[in-house]
Coordinates of C-alpha atoms and ligand atoms in Angstrom, one line a residue:
M1 CA -17.6 -7.0 15.3
A2 CA -16.0 -3.7 14.9
R3 CA -14.2 -3.1 11.7
A4 CA -10.4 -2.8 11.5
K5 CA -9.5 1.1 11.2
L6 CA -7.1 1.7 8.3
A7 CA -5.0 5.0 7.6
V8 CA -4.0 5.3 4.1
L9 CA -1.0 7.5 3.1
I10 CA -0.5 8.8 -0.3
S11 CA 1.5 11.2 -2.4
G12 CA -0.4 11.4 -5.8
R13 CA -3.1 9.8 -8.0
G14 CA -4.9 7.7 -5.1
S15 CA -6.4 4.9 -7.2
N16 CA -5.4 2.3 -4.7
L17 CA -6.8 4.3 -1.9
Q18 CA -10.2 4.3 -4.1
S19 CA -10.0 0.4 -4.3
L20 CA -9.8 0.3 -0.3
I21 CA -12.6 3.0 -0.2
D22 CA -14.7 0.7 -2.6
A23 CA -14.1 -2.3 -1.0
A24 CA -15.3 -1.1 2.3
V25 CA -18.4 -0.2 1.0
D26 CA -19.3 -3.6 1.6
A27 CA -20.4 -3.8 5.3
G28 CA -19.2 -7.6 5.4
F29 CA -15.5 -6.1 4.7
P30 CA -13.6 -6.3 7.7
A31 CA -11.6 -2.7 7.4
E32 CA -12.8 0.6 6.9
V33 CA -10.9 3.7 5.5
S34 CA -10.7 6.1 8.6
L35 CA -8.0 8.5 7.9
V36 CA -6.2 9.5 4.7
I37 CA -2.9 11.6 5.0
S38 CA -0.9 13.0 2.2
N39 CA 2.5 14.5 2.1
R40 CA 1.6 16.7 -0.8
P41 CA -1.0 19.1 -0.3
K42 CA -2.1 18.9 -4.2
A43 CA -2.2 15.1 -4.2
E44 CA -5.1 14.3 -6.6
G45 CA -6.1 11.4 -4.3
L46 CA -7.4 13.6 -1.7
K47 CA -10.5 14.0 -3.8
H48 CA -11.3 10.5 -3.2
A49 CA -11.2 11.0 0.6
T50 CA -13.3 14.3 0.3
K51 CA -15.9 12.6 -1.8
A52 CA -16.4 9.6 0.3
G53 CA -16.4 11.8 3.5
I54 CA -13.4 10.6 5.0
H55 CA -11.2 12.4 7.7
Q56 CA -8.0 13.7 5.7
L57 CA -4.9 15.6 6.7
V58 CA -2.1 17.2 4.9
I59 CA 1.1 16.7 6.7
D60 CA 3.5 18.4 4.2
H61 CA 7.2 16.9 4.7
K62 CA 8.5 20.3 3.5
D63 CA 7.1 21.9 6.9
F64 CA 9.9 19.6 8.8
Q65 CA 13.5 20.1 9.5
T66 CA 14.2 16.2 9.8
R67 CA 12.5 13.0 8.6
E68 CA 12.1 11.9 12.7
D69 CA 10.1 15.4 13.0
F70 CA 7.9 14.2 10.1
D71 CA 7.4 10.8 11.1
D72 CA 6.6 12.0 14.8
A73 CA 3.8 14.1 13.4
L74 CA 2.6 11.2 11.2
N75 CA 2.6 9.3 14.3
D76 CA 0.7 11.6 16.2
A77 CA -2.1 11.9 13.8
L78 CA -2.1 8.0 13.5
R79 CA -2.5 7.6 17.3
A80 CA -5.0 10.4 17.7
T81 CA -7.4 8.4 15.4
K82 CA -6.7 5.2 16.7
V83 CA -5.7 3.3 13.5
D84 CA -5.0 -0.5 13.5
Y85 CA -3.1 -0.6 10.3
V86 CA -1.6 1.9 8.2
C87 CA -1.5 1.1 4.3
L88 CA 1.0 3.0 1.8
A89 CA -0.6 3.5 -1.2
G90 CA 1.7 5.5 -3.5
F91 CA 3.3 7.3 -0.5
M92 CA 6.6 8.7 -2.0
R93 CA 8.3 9.1 1.4
M94 CA 11.1 6.8 3.3
L95 CA 10.0 6.5 6.5
T96 CA 12.5 6.0 9.4
P97 CA 13.4 2.8 10.8
K98 CA 11.9 3.8 14.2
F99 CA 8.5 4.5 12.5
V100 CA 8.8 1.3 10.9
N101 CA 9.7 -0.6 13.9
D102 CA 6.6 1.1 15.8
W103 CA 4.1 -0.3 13.4
R104 CA 5.8 -3.5 12.5
G105 CA 3.1 -5.8 11.0
R106 CA 0.6 -3.3 10.9
L107 CA 2.3 -1.3 8.0
I108 CA 1.8 -2.4 4.6
N109 CA 2.4 -1.5 1.1
I110 CA 1.7 -2.1 -2.7
H111 CA 4.3 -2.1 -5.1
P112 CA 4.1 -2.9 -8.8
S113 CA 6.3 -5.9 -9.2
L114 CA 6.7 -9.4 -8.3
L115 CA 9.0 -8.2 -5.3
P116 CA 12.1 -8.8 -4.5
A117 CA 12.5 -8.4 -8.4
F118 CA 12.4 -4.4 -9.4
K119 CA 12.5 -2.5 -6.1
G120 CA 12.4 1.4 -6.4
L121 CA 11.4 3.7 -9.2
H122 CA 10.4 3.5 -12.8
V123 CA 9.6 -0.2 -12.4
H124 CA 7.4 -0.4 -15.6
E125 CA 10.2 0.8 -17.6
R126 CA 12.8 -1.1 -16.1
M127 CA 10.5 -4.4 -16.5
I128 CA 10.0 -3.5 -20.1
D129 CA 14.1 -2.6 -20.6
A130 CA 14.5 -6.2 -19.2
G131 CA 12.3 -8.1 -21.2
I132 CA 10.7 -10.0 -18.7
K133 CA 7.6 -11.9 -19.8
I134 CA 5.7 -12.2 -16.1
A135 CA 5.1 -9.2 -14.5
G136 CA 3.0 -8.1 -11.5
C137 CA 2.3 -6.7 -8.0
S138 CA 3.0 -7.5 -4.1
V139 CA 1.4 -6.3 -1.1
H140 CA 3.9 -6.6 1.8
F141 CA 4.3 -5.7 5.5
V142 CA 7.0 -3.0 5.4
S143 CA 10.6 -3.3 6.7
A144 CA 13.1 -0.5 6.9
E145 CA 14.7 -1.3 3.5
V146 CA 12.5 0.4 0.5
D147 CA 10.1 -1.9 -1.2
A148 CA 11.0 -4.8 1.0
G149 CA 9.5 -7.0 3.8
P150 CA 7.3 -10.1 4.1
I151 CA 5.3 -10.4 1.2
I152 CA 1.3 -11.1 2.3
G153 CA 0.2 -11.6 -1.5
Q154 CA 1.4 -11.2 -5.1
A155 CA -0.6 -11.4 -8.4
A156 CA 1.1 -12.2 -11.6
V157 CA 0.1 -10.0 -14.9
P158 CA 1.7 -11.1 -18.5
V159 CA 3.7 -8.8 -20.4
L160 CA 2.4 -8.9 -23.8
P161 CA 4.0 -8.1 -27.4
G162 CA 4.0 -4.3 -28.1
D163 CA 3.7 -3.7 -24.4
D164 CA 5.3 -0.1 -23.3
A165 CA 5.3 1.2 -19.7
D166 CA 2.1 2.5 -19.7
T167 CA 0.3 -0.2 -21.1
L168 CA 1.7 -2.6 -18.7
A169 CA 1.4 -0.2 -15.8
A170 CA -2.5 -0.2 -16.6
R171 CA -2.7 -3.9 -16.5
I172 CA -1.0 -4.4 -13.3
L173 CA -2.6 -1.4 -11.6
E174 CA -6.1 -3.6 -12.3
Q175 CA -4.6 -6.4 -10.3
E176 CA -3.2 -3.8 -7.5
H177 CA -7.0 -2.7 -7.2
K178 CA -8.0 -6.1 -6.6
L179 CA -5.0 -7.4 -4.5
Y180 CA -4.7 -4.5 -2.0
P181 CA -8.4 -5.1 -0.8
A182 CA -7.8 -8.8 -0.7
C183 CA -4.9 -8.4 1.4
V184 CA -6.4 -6.3 4.0
K185 CA -9.1 -8.5 4.3
L186 CA -6.6 -11.3 5.3
I187 CA -4.7 -8.9 7.5
A188 CA -8.0 -7.6 9.2
E189 CA -9.3 -11.2 9.6
N190 CA -6.2 -12.2 11.2
K191 CA -5.4 -14.9 8.5
A192 CA -2.2 -13.3 7.1
R193 CA 0.1 -12.0 9.8
L194 CA 3.8 -11.6 10.5
S195 CA 5.6 -14.3 12.0
G196 CA 9.4 -13.3 12.0
A197 CA 10.6 -12.8 8.6
V198 CA 7.7 -14.0 6.6
V199 CA 4.0 -14.4 6.4
P200 CA 3.2 -17.9 6.7
F201 CA 1.4 -19.7 3.8
D202 CA -2.0 -20.4 5.0
S203 CA -4.5 -22.3 3.1
S204 CA -7.1 -19.5 4.0
I205 CA -4.6 -17.2 2.1
T206 CA -4.9 -19.4 -1.0
A207 CA -8.8 -19.8 -0.5
A208 CA -8.8 -16.1 -0.5
G209 CA -7.0 -15.7 -3.9
A210 CA -4.7 -13.4 -2.9
L211 CA -2.0 -16.1 -3.9
S212 CA -0.7 -15.1 -7.4
N213 CA -3.4 -15.0 -10.1
P214 CA -6.4 -13.9 -8.2
P215 CA -9.3 -14.4 -10.6
G216 CA -9.4 -12.6 -13.9
V217 CA -5.5 -12.7 -14.7
Ligands
GRF301 C1 0.8 2.0 -7.7 O1 1.3 1.6 -8.8 C2 1.5 1.5 -6.3 O2 1.8 0.1 -6.6 C3 2.9 2.1 -6.2 O3 2.4 3.8 -6.5 C4 1.5 3.6 -7.2 C5 0.5 4.4 -7.0 O4 -0.6 4.7 -7.6 N1 3.5 2.1 -5.0 P1 -2.1 5.3 -7.0 O5 -1.7 6.5 -6.2 O6 -2.6 4.1 -6.0 O7 -3.0 5.3 -8.1

């Protein structure tokens, strides 16, 4: 069966992009990264696309007058490559409600907290300051609000004594790199899909380990 085509949108480091590229090396993985788009010309993550020989584009938001114009350019590029799913991976631009609506159920994001807690920026620092004991990460379908939308999978990560924002971020990132491919696999196999405002719980999701605590936590 043909593999689902992913576009991965980045703004920086691109380690989650790399985790999806790595997962797709396995011919049995049901999706492949067909396009990488960065809104920042100097995003480090572009190097991962170059190394893997993946088609890449820079669509610099500074070249556009309005958010609508920028999103239209994104949309054109995504349609031209005929991608099935759009994965946000550290993409630091707000998307317009129209764009989000056009890609509803096919637009996915990863966030380094157990949503709906700790949406937004400076997440790790805020979690340390709040003294929480269990942190984690979430993969979700995107809705118009920032870091919100139906949750596909989550991984729980302990906060350990002596943690600072950096050590906690590193521990969560390890799980992000497992969770994103696991969730993309479920979506591409049609095992996790949007039904109204939620992704219904399904035994295949539990079996795939994309629930809380995938192996290794
Ligand atoms: C990750 O922590 C992701 O959850 C968040 O932004 C960060 C991106 O990291 N949305 P990278 O660019 O994938 O390394």
